[in-house]
Amino acid sequence: MTEEISKNTASQTKTKLWVDILIFIVFLIAMEPHLSGLAIHEWLTLSVLSAMTVHLLLSWDWITEITRRFLGKLGTQNRINYILNWLLFIDGTLLMVSGIMISEVALPFLGIQLP
């Protein structure tokens, strides 16, 4: 049983690593819309939403465990990582929402018109 849990954890860690690498590569490409073009920039950025969702779901056990122990007994490094992760999540969310609000290609293609 313990060996099976260890294999699942190792597999989940590898999956998270590949998802994170994918998010990073897409981020680098999307950061320069002049090179990739506006359409690719918008679609890549929207695709990051699904990759981030997968990452969050794979990390859900860690998120709930650290949240539960945040005010109690928790190492300084874990507390700092937790706070930094929340700040990155909030920053990424605000960036994506503002980008979606000014979308010129992806949302009109989907039939969504924002004021």
PDB file of N, CA, C and O in Angstrom, residues 64-114:
ATOM      1  N   THR A  64      -4.819  22.481   0.777  1.00  0.00           N
ATOM      2  CA  THR A  64      -5.711  22.311   1.933  1.00  0.00           C
ATOM      3  C   THR A  64      -4.931  22.039   3.210  1.00  0.00           C
ATOM      4  O   THR A  64      -5.289  22.551   4.275  1.00  0.00           O
ATOM      5  N   GLU A  65      -3.860  21.260   3.122  1.00  0.00           N
ATOM      6  CA  GLU A  65      -3.064  20.944   4.317  1.00  0.00           C
ATOM      7  C   GLU A  65      -2.371  22.185   4.865  1.00  0.00           C
ATOM      8  O   GLU A  65      -2.405  22.441   6.071  1.00  0.00           O
ATOM      9  N   ILE A  66      -1.762  22.969   4.007  1.00  0.00           N
ATOM     10  CA  ILE A  66      -1.065  24.178   4.470  1.00  0.00           C
ATOM     11  C   ILE A  66      -2.073  25.214   4.972  1.00  0.00           C
ATOM     12  O   ILE A  66      -1.824  25.894   5.963  1.00  0.00           O
ATOM     13  N   THR A  67      -3.216  25.321   4.317  1.00  0.00           N
ATOM     14  CA  THR A  67      -4.252  26.247   4.776  1.00  0.00           C
ATOM     15  C   THR A  67      -4.708  25.868   6.186  1.00  0.00           C
ATOM     16  O   THR A  67      -4.864  26.735   7.051  1.00  0.00           O
ATOM     17  N   ARG A  68      -4.901  24.590   6.402  1.00  0.00           N
ATOM     18  CA  ARG A  68      -5.357  24.111   7.714  1.00  0.00           C
ATOM     19  C   ARG A  68      -4.321  24.405   8.795  1.00  0.00           C
ATOM     20  O   ARG A  68      -4.673  24.741   9.926  1.00  0.00           O
ATOM     21  N   ARG A  69      -3.037  24.292   8.455  1.00  0.00           N
ATOM     22  CA  ARG A  69      -1.981  24.445   9.465  1.00  0.00           C
ATOM     23  C   ARG A  69      -1.355  25.829   9.474  1.00  0.00           C
ATOM     24  O   ARG A  69      -0.426  26.080  10.234  1.00  0.00           O
ATOM     25  N   PHE A  70      -1.839  26.752   8.641  1.00  0.00           N
ATOM     26  CA  PHE A  70      -1.167  28.045   8.456  1.00  0.00           C
ATOM     27  C   PHE A  70      -0.984  28.813   9.762  1.00  0.00           C
ATOM     28  O   PHE A  70       0.080  29.349  10.027  1.00  0.00           O
ATOM     29  N   LEU A  71      -2.010  28.915  10.571  1.00  0.00           N
ATOM     30  CA  LEU A  71      -1.910  29.678  11.813  1.00  0.00           C
ATOM     31  C   LEU A  71      -1.340  28.857  12.960  1.00  0.00           C
ATOM     32  O   LEU A  71      -1.028  29.406  14.013  1.00  0.00           O
ATOM     33  N   GLY A  72      -1.212  27.566  12.764  1.00  0.00           N
ATOM     34  CA  GLY A  72      -0.669  26.704  13.802  1.00  0.00           C
ATOM     35  C   GLY A  72       0.813  26.470  13.598  1.00  0.00           C
ATOM     36  O   GLY A  72       1.578  27.377  13.272  1.00  0.00           O
ATOM     37  N   LYS A  73       1.182  25.209  13.787  1.00  0.00           N
ATOM     38  CA  LYS A  73       2.585  24.822  13.675  1.00  0.00           C
ATOM     39  C   LYS A  73       2.927  24.606  12.201  1.00  0.00           C
ATOM     40  O   LYS A  73       2.492  23.636  11.579  1.00  0.00           O
ATOM     41  N   LEU A  74       3.703  25.532  11.662  1.00  0.00           N
ATOM     42  CA  LEU A  74       4.084  25.463  10.254  1.00  0.00           C
ATOM     43  C   LEU A  74       5.428  26.146  10.093  1.00  0.00           C
ATOM     44  O   LEU A  74       5.662  27.214  10.658  1.00  0.00           O
ATOM     45  N   GLY A  75       6.320  25.535   9.339  1.00  0.00           N
ATOM     46  CA  GLY A  75       7.646  26.100   9.134  1.00  0.00           C
ATOM     47  C   GLY A  75       7.586  27.419   8.381  1.00  0.00           C
ATOM     48  O   GLY A  75       6.659  27.677   7.603  1.00  0.00           O
ATOM     49  N   THR A  76       8.571  28.242   8.610  1.00  0.00           N
ATOM     50  CA  THR A  76       8.629  29.560   7.981  1.00  0.00           C
ATOM     51  C   THR A  76       8.658  29.445   6.458  1.00  0.00           C
ATOM     52  O   THR A  76       7.974  30.193   5.758  1.00  0.00           O
ATOM     53  N   GLN A  77       9.456  28.500   5.940  1.00  0.00           N
ATOM     54  CA  GLN A  77       9.570  28.334   4.490  1.00  0.00           C
ATOM     55  C   GLN A  77       8.219  27.970   3.872  1.00  0.00           C
ATOM     56  O   GLN A  77       7.847  28.515   2.834  1.00  0.00           O
ATOM     57  N   ASN A  78       7.477  27.068   4.490  1.00  0.00           N
ATOM     58  CA  ASN A  78       6.153  26.702   3.981  1.00  0.00           C
ATOM     59  C   ASN A  78       5.191  27.873   4.037  1.00  0.00           C
ATOM     60  O   ASN A  78       4.384  28.077   3.120  1.00  0.00           O
ATOM     61  N   ARG A  79       5.264  28.646   5.100  1.00  0.00           N
ATOM     62  CA  ARG A  79       4.392  29.817   5.243  1.00  0.00           C
ATOM     63  C   ARG A  79       4.702  30.845   4.153  1.00  0.00           C
ATOM     64  O   ARG A  79       3.792  31.385   3.525  1.00  0.00           O
ATOM     65  N   ILE A  80       5.989  31.090   3.892  1.00  0.00           N
ATOM     66  CA  ILE A  80       6.387  32.032   2.839  1.00  0.00           C
ATOM     67  C   ILE A  80       5.945  31.521   1.475  1.00  0.00           C
ATOM     68  O   ILE A  80       5.398  32.278   0.660  1.00  0.00           O
ATOM     69  N   ASN A  81       6.167  30.232   1.190  1.00  0.00           N
ATOM     70  CA  ASN A  81       5.742  29.651  -0.091  1.00  0.00           C
ATOM     71  C   ASN A  81       4.237  29.775  -0.282  1.00  0.00           C
ATOM     72  O   ASN A  81       3.760  30.068  -1.375  1.00  0.00           O
ATOM     73  N   TYR A  82       3.497  29.528   0.788  1.00  0.00           N
ATOM     74  CA  TYR A  82       2.041  29.620   0.729  1.00  0.00           C
ATOM     75  C   TYR A  82       1.601  31.042   0.373  1.00  0.00           C
ATOM     76  O   TYR A  82       0.775  31.239  -0.520  1.00  0.00           O
ATOM     77  N   ILE A  83       2.175  32.029   1.052  1.00  0.00           N
ATOM     78  CA  ILE A  83       1.819  33.427   0.791  1.00  0.00           C
ATOM     79  C   ILE A  83       2.225  33.823  -0.632  1.00  0.00           C
ATOM     80  O   ILE A  83       1.434  34.452  -1.354  1.00  0.00           O
ATOM     81  N   LEU A  84       3.435  33.441  -1.056  1.00  0.00           N
ATOM     82  CA  LEU A  84       3.877  33.761  -2.417  1.00  0.00           C
ATOM     83  C   LEU A  84       2.985  33.109  -3.465  1.00  0.00           C
ATOM     84  O   LEU A  84       2.665  33.723  -4.487  1.00  0.00           O
ATOM     85  N   ASN A  85       2.578  31.868  -3.224  1.00  0.00           N
ATOM     86  CA  ASN A  85       1.685  31.190  -4.165  1.00  0.00           C
ATOM     87  C   ASN A  85       0.351  31.912  -4.276  1.00  0.00           C
ATOM     88  O   ASN A  85      -0.200  32.050  -5.370  1.00  0.00           O
ATOM     89  N   TRP A  86      -0.198  32.371  -3.148  1.00  0.00           N
ATOM     90  CA  TRP A  86      -1.457  33.115  -3.197  1.00  0.00           C
ATOM     91  C   TRP A  86      -1.287  34.429  -3.956  1.00  0.00           C
ATOM     92  O   TRP A  86      -2.144  34.815  -4.762  1.00  0.00           O
ATOM     93  N   LEU A  87      -0.167  35.122  -3.713  1.00  0.00           N
ATOM     94  CA  LEU A  87       0.080  36.387  -4.415  1.00  0.00           C
ATOM     95  C   LEU A  87       0.229  36.157  -5.920  1.00  0.00           C
ATOM     96  O   LEU A  87      -0.304  36.934  -6.725  1.00  0.00           O
ATOM     97  N   LEU A  88       0.934  35.102  -6.304  1.00  0.00           N
ATOM     98  CA  LEU A  88       1.066  34.778  -7.728  1.00  0.00           C
ATOM     99  C   LEU A  88      -0.277  34.414  -8.347  1.00  0.00           C
ATOM    100  O   LEU A  88      -0.583  34.796  -9.478  1.00  0.00           O
ATOM    101  N   PHE A  89      -1.095  33.675  -7.606  1.00  0.00           N
ATOM    102  CA  PHE A  89      -2.424  33.302  -8.098  1.00  0.00           C
ATOM    103  C   PHE A  89      -3.285  34.548  -8.315  1.00  0.00           C
ATOM    104  O   PHE A  89      -3.927  34.695  -9.355  1.00  0.00           O
ATOM    105  N   ILE A  90      -3.288  35.446  -7.342  1.00  0.00           N
ATOM    106  CA  ILE A  90      -4.085  36.677  -7.453  1.00  0.00           C
ATOM    107  C   ILE A  90      -3.578  37.531  -8.606  1.00  0.00           C
ATOM    108  O   ILE A  90      -4.372  38.023  -9.431  1.00  0.00           O
ATOM    109  N   ASP A  91      -2.258  37.688  -8.709  1.00  0.00           N
ATOM    110  CA  ASP A  91      -1.670  38.477  -9.792  1.00  0.00           C
ATOM    111  C   ASP A  91      -2.002  37.872 -11.159  1.00  0.00           C
ATOM    112  O   ASP A  91      -2.428  38.580 -12.070  1.00  0.00           O
ATOM    113  N   GLY A  92      -1.825  36.562 -11.290  1.00  0.00           N
ATOM    114  CA  GLY A  92      -2.143  35.896 -12.558  1.00  0.00           C
ATOM    115  C   GLY A  92      -3.604  36.028 -12.924  1.00  0.00           C
ATOM    116  O   GLY A  92      -3.952  36.250 -14.090  1.00  0.00           O
ATOM    117  N   THR A  93      -4.470  35.900 -11.936  1.00  0.00           N
ATOM    118  CA  THR A  93      -5.904  36.022 -12.179  1.00  0.00           C
ATOM    119  C   THR A  93      -6.259  37.434 -12.659  1.00  0.00           C
ATOM    120  O   THR A  93      -7.009  37.592 -13.631  1.00  0.00           O
ATOM    121  N   LEU A  94      -5.714  38.446 -12.000  1.00  0.00           N
ATOM    122  CA  LEU A  94      -5.985  39.825 -12.412  1.00  0.00           C
ATOM    123  C   LEU A  94      -5.454  40.107 -13.822  1.00  0.00           C
ATOM    124  O   LEU A  94      -6.135  40.766 -14.621  1.00  0.00           O
ATOM    125  N   LEU A  95      -4.260  39.596 -14.126  1.00  0.00           N
ATOM    126  CA  LEU A  95      -3.706  39.779 -15.466  1.00  0.00           C
ATOM    127  C   LEU A  95      -4.590  39.124 -16.523  1.00  0.00           C
ATOM    128  O   LEU A  95      -4.854  39.694 -17.584  1.00  0.00           O
ATOM    129  N   MET A  96      -5.041  37.904 -16.250  1.00  0.00           N
ATOM    130  CA  MET A  96      -5.864  37.189 -17.231  1.00  0.00           C
ATOM    131  C   MET A  96      -7.229  37.841 -17.401  1.00  0.00           C
ATOM    132  O   MET A  96      -7.726  37.956 -18.521  1.00  0.00           O
ATOM    133  N   VAL A  97      -7.837  38.261 -16.305  1.00  0.00           N
ATOM    134  CA  VAL A  97      -9.149  38.917 -16.398  1.00  0.00           C
ATOM    135  C   VAL A  97      -9.026  40.221 -17.189  1.00  0.00           C
ATOM    136  O   VAL A  97      -9.846  40.497 -18.075  1.00  0.00           O
ATOM    137  N   SER A  98      -7.983  41.012 -16.911  1.00  0.00           N
ATOM    138  CA  SER A  98      -7.826  42.258 -17.653  1.00  0.00           C
ATOM    139  C   SER A  98      -7.534  41.967 -19.123  1.00  0.00           C
ATOM    140  O   SER A  98      -8.019  42.684 -20.005  1.00  0.00           O
ATOM    141  N   GLY A  99      -6.767  40.922 -19.402  1.00  0.00           N
ATOM    142  CA  GLY A  99      -6.505  40.546 -20.788  1.00  0.00           C
ATOM    143  C   GLY A  99      -7.751  40.078 -21.506  1.00  0.00           C
ATOM    144  O   GLY A  99      -7.979  40.417 -22.675  1.00  0.00           O
ATOM    145  N   ILE A 100      -8.582  39.316 -20.815  1.00  0.00           N
ATOM    146  CA  ILE A 100      -9.843  38.849 -21.403  1.00  0.00           C
ATOM    147  C   ILE A 100     -10.756  40.039 -21.689  1.00  0.00           C
ATOM    148  O   ILE A 100     -11.432  40.082 -22.717  1.00  0.00           O
ATOM    149  N   MET A 101     -10.750  41.025 -20.806  1.00  0.00           N
ATOM    150  CA  MET A 101     -11.609  42.197 -20.980  1.00  0.00           C
ATOM    151  C   MET A 101     -11.250  43.004 -22.234  1.00  0.00           C
ATOM    152  O   MET A 101     -12.112  43.657 -22.807  1.00  0.00           O
ATOM    153  N   ILE A 102      -9.988  42.950 -22.662  1.00  0.00           N
ATOM    154  CA  ILE A 102      -9.588  43.717 -23.845  1.00  0.00           C
ATOM    155  C   ILE A 102      -9.346  42.821 -25.063  1.00  0.00           C
ATOM    156  O   ILE A 102      -8.776  43.261 -26.057  1.00  0.00           O
ATOM    157  N   SER A 103      -9.807  41.579 -24.985  1.00  0.00           N
ATOM    158  CA  SER A 103      -9.605  40.629 -26.082  1.00  0.00           C
ATOM    159  C   SER A 103     -10.166  41.161 -27.395  1.00  0.00           C
ATOM    160  O   SER A 103     -11.298  41.635 -27.462  1.00  0.00           O
ATOM    161  N   GLU A 104      -9.371  41.081 -28.431  1.00  0.00           N
ATOM    162  CA  GLU A 104      -9.792  41.519 -29.757  1.00  0.00           C
ATOM    163  C   GLU A 104     -10.007  40.351 -30.715  1.00  0.00           C
ATOM    164  O   GLU A 104     -10.582  40.533 -31.783  1.00  0.00           O
ATOM    165  N   VAL A 105      -9.519  39.151 -30.361  1.00  0.00           N
ATOM    166  CA  VAL A 105      -9.572  38.020 -31.275  1.00  0.00           C
ATOM    167  C   VAL A 105     -10.347  36.843 -30.688  1.00  0.00           C
ATOM    168  O   VAL A 105     -11.336  36.378 -31.267  1.00  0.00           O
ATOM    169  N   ALA A 106      -9.913  36.334 -29.535  1.00  0.00           N
ATOM    170  CA  ALA A 106     -10.451  35.084 -28.991  1.00  0.00           C
ATOM    171  C   ALA A 106     -11.922  35.196 -28.601  1.00  0.00           C
ATOM    172  O   ALA A 106     -12.738  34.367 -29.015  1.00  0.00           O
ATOM    173  N   LEU A 107     -12.265  36.183 -27.798  1.00  0.00           N
ATOM    174  CA  LEU A 107     -13.659  36.300 -27.358  1.00  0.00           C
ATOM    175  C   LEU A 107     -14.615  36.623 -28.499  1.00  0.00           C
ATOM    176  O   LEU A 107     -15.686  36.010 -28.586  1.00  0.00           O
ATOM    177  N   PRO A 108     -14.282  37.552 -29.390  1.00  0.00           N
ATOM    178  CA  PRO A 108     -15.174  37.757 -30.541  1.00  0.00           C
ATOM    179  C   PRO A 108     -15.344  36.485 -31.379  1.00  0.00           C
ATOM    180  O   PRO A 108     -16.440  36.217 -31.882  1.00  0.00           O
ATOM    181  N   PHE A 109     -14.277  35.683 -31.499  1.00  0.00           N
ATOM    182  CA  PHE A 109     -14.375  34.413 -32.231  1.00  0.00           C
ATOM    183  C   PHE A 109     -15.377  33.484 -31.554  1.00  0.00           C
ATOM    184  O   PHE A 109     -16.105  32.736 -32.227  1.00  0.00           O
ATOM    185  N   LEU A 110     -15.426  33.506 -30.234  1.00  0.00           N
ATOM    186  CA  LEU A 110     -16.358  32.682 -29.466  1.00  0.00           C
ATOM    187  C   LEU A 110     -17.761  33.293 -29.405  1.00  0.00           C
ATOM    188  O   LEU A 110     -18.655  32.726 -28.795  1.00  0.00           O
ATOM    189  N   GLY A 111     -17.930  34.471 -30.008  1.00  0.00           N
ATOM    190  CA  GLY A 111     -19.230  35.123 -30.012  1.00  0.00           C
ATOM    191  C   GLY A 111     -19.525  35.917 -28.764  1.00  0.00           C
ATOM    192  O   GLY A 111     -20.670  36.233 -28.467  1.00  0.00           O
ATOM    193  N   ILE A 112     -18.475  36.249 -28.009  1.00  0.00           N
ATOM    194  CA  ILE A 112     -18.633  37.010 -26.768  1.00  0.00           C
ATOM    195  C   ILE A 112     -18.167  38.423 -27.009  1.00  0.00           C
ATOM    196  O   ILE A 112     -17.034  38.662 -27.413  1.00  0.00           O
ATOM    197  N   GLN A 113     -19.057  39.385 -26.769  1.00  0.00           N
ATOM    198  CA  GLN A 113     -18.719  40.798 -26.933  1.00  0.00           C
ATOM    199  C   GLN A 113     -18.776  41.465 -25.570  1.00  0.00           C
ATOM    200  O   GLN A 113     -19.794  41.441 -24.899  1.00  0.00           O
ATOM    201  N   LEU A 114     -17.657  42.029 -25.152  1.00  0.00           N
ATOM    202  CA  LEU A 114     -17.614  42.761 -23.886  1.00  0.00           C
ATOM    203  C   LEU A 114     -17.586  44.257 -24.183  1.00  0.00           C
ATOM    204  O   LEU A 114     -17.048  44.682 -25.203  1.00  0.00           O
TER     205      LEU A 114
END
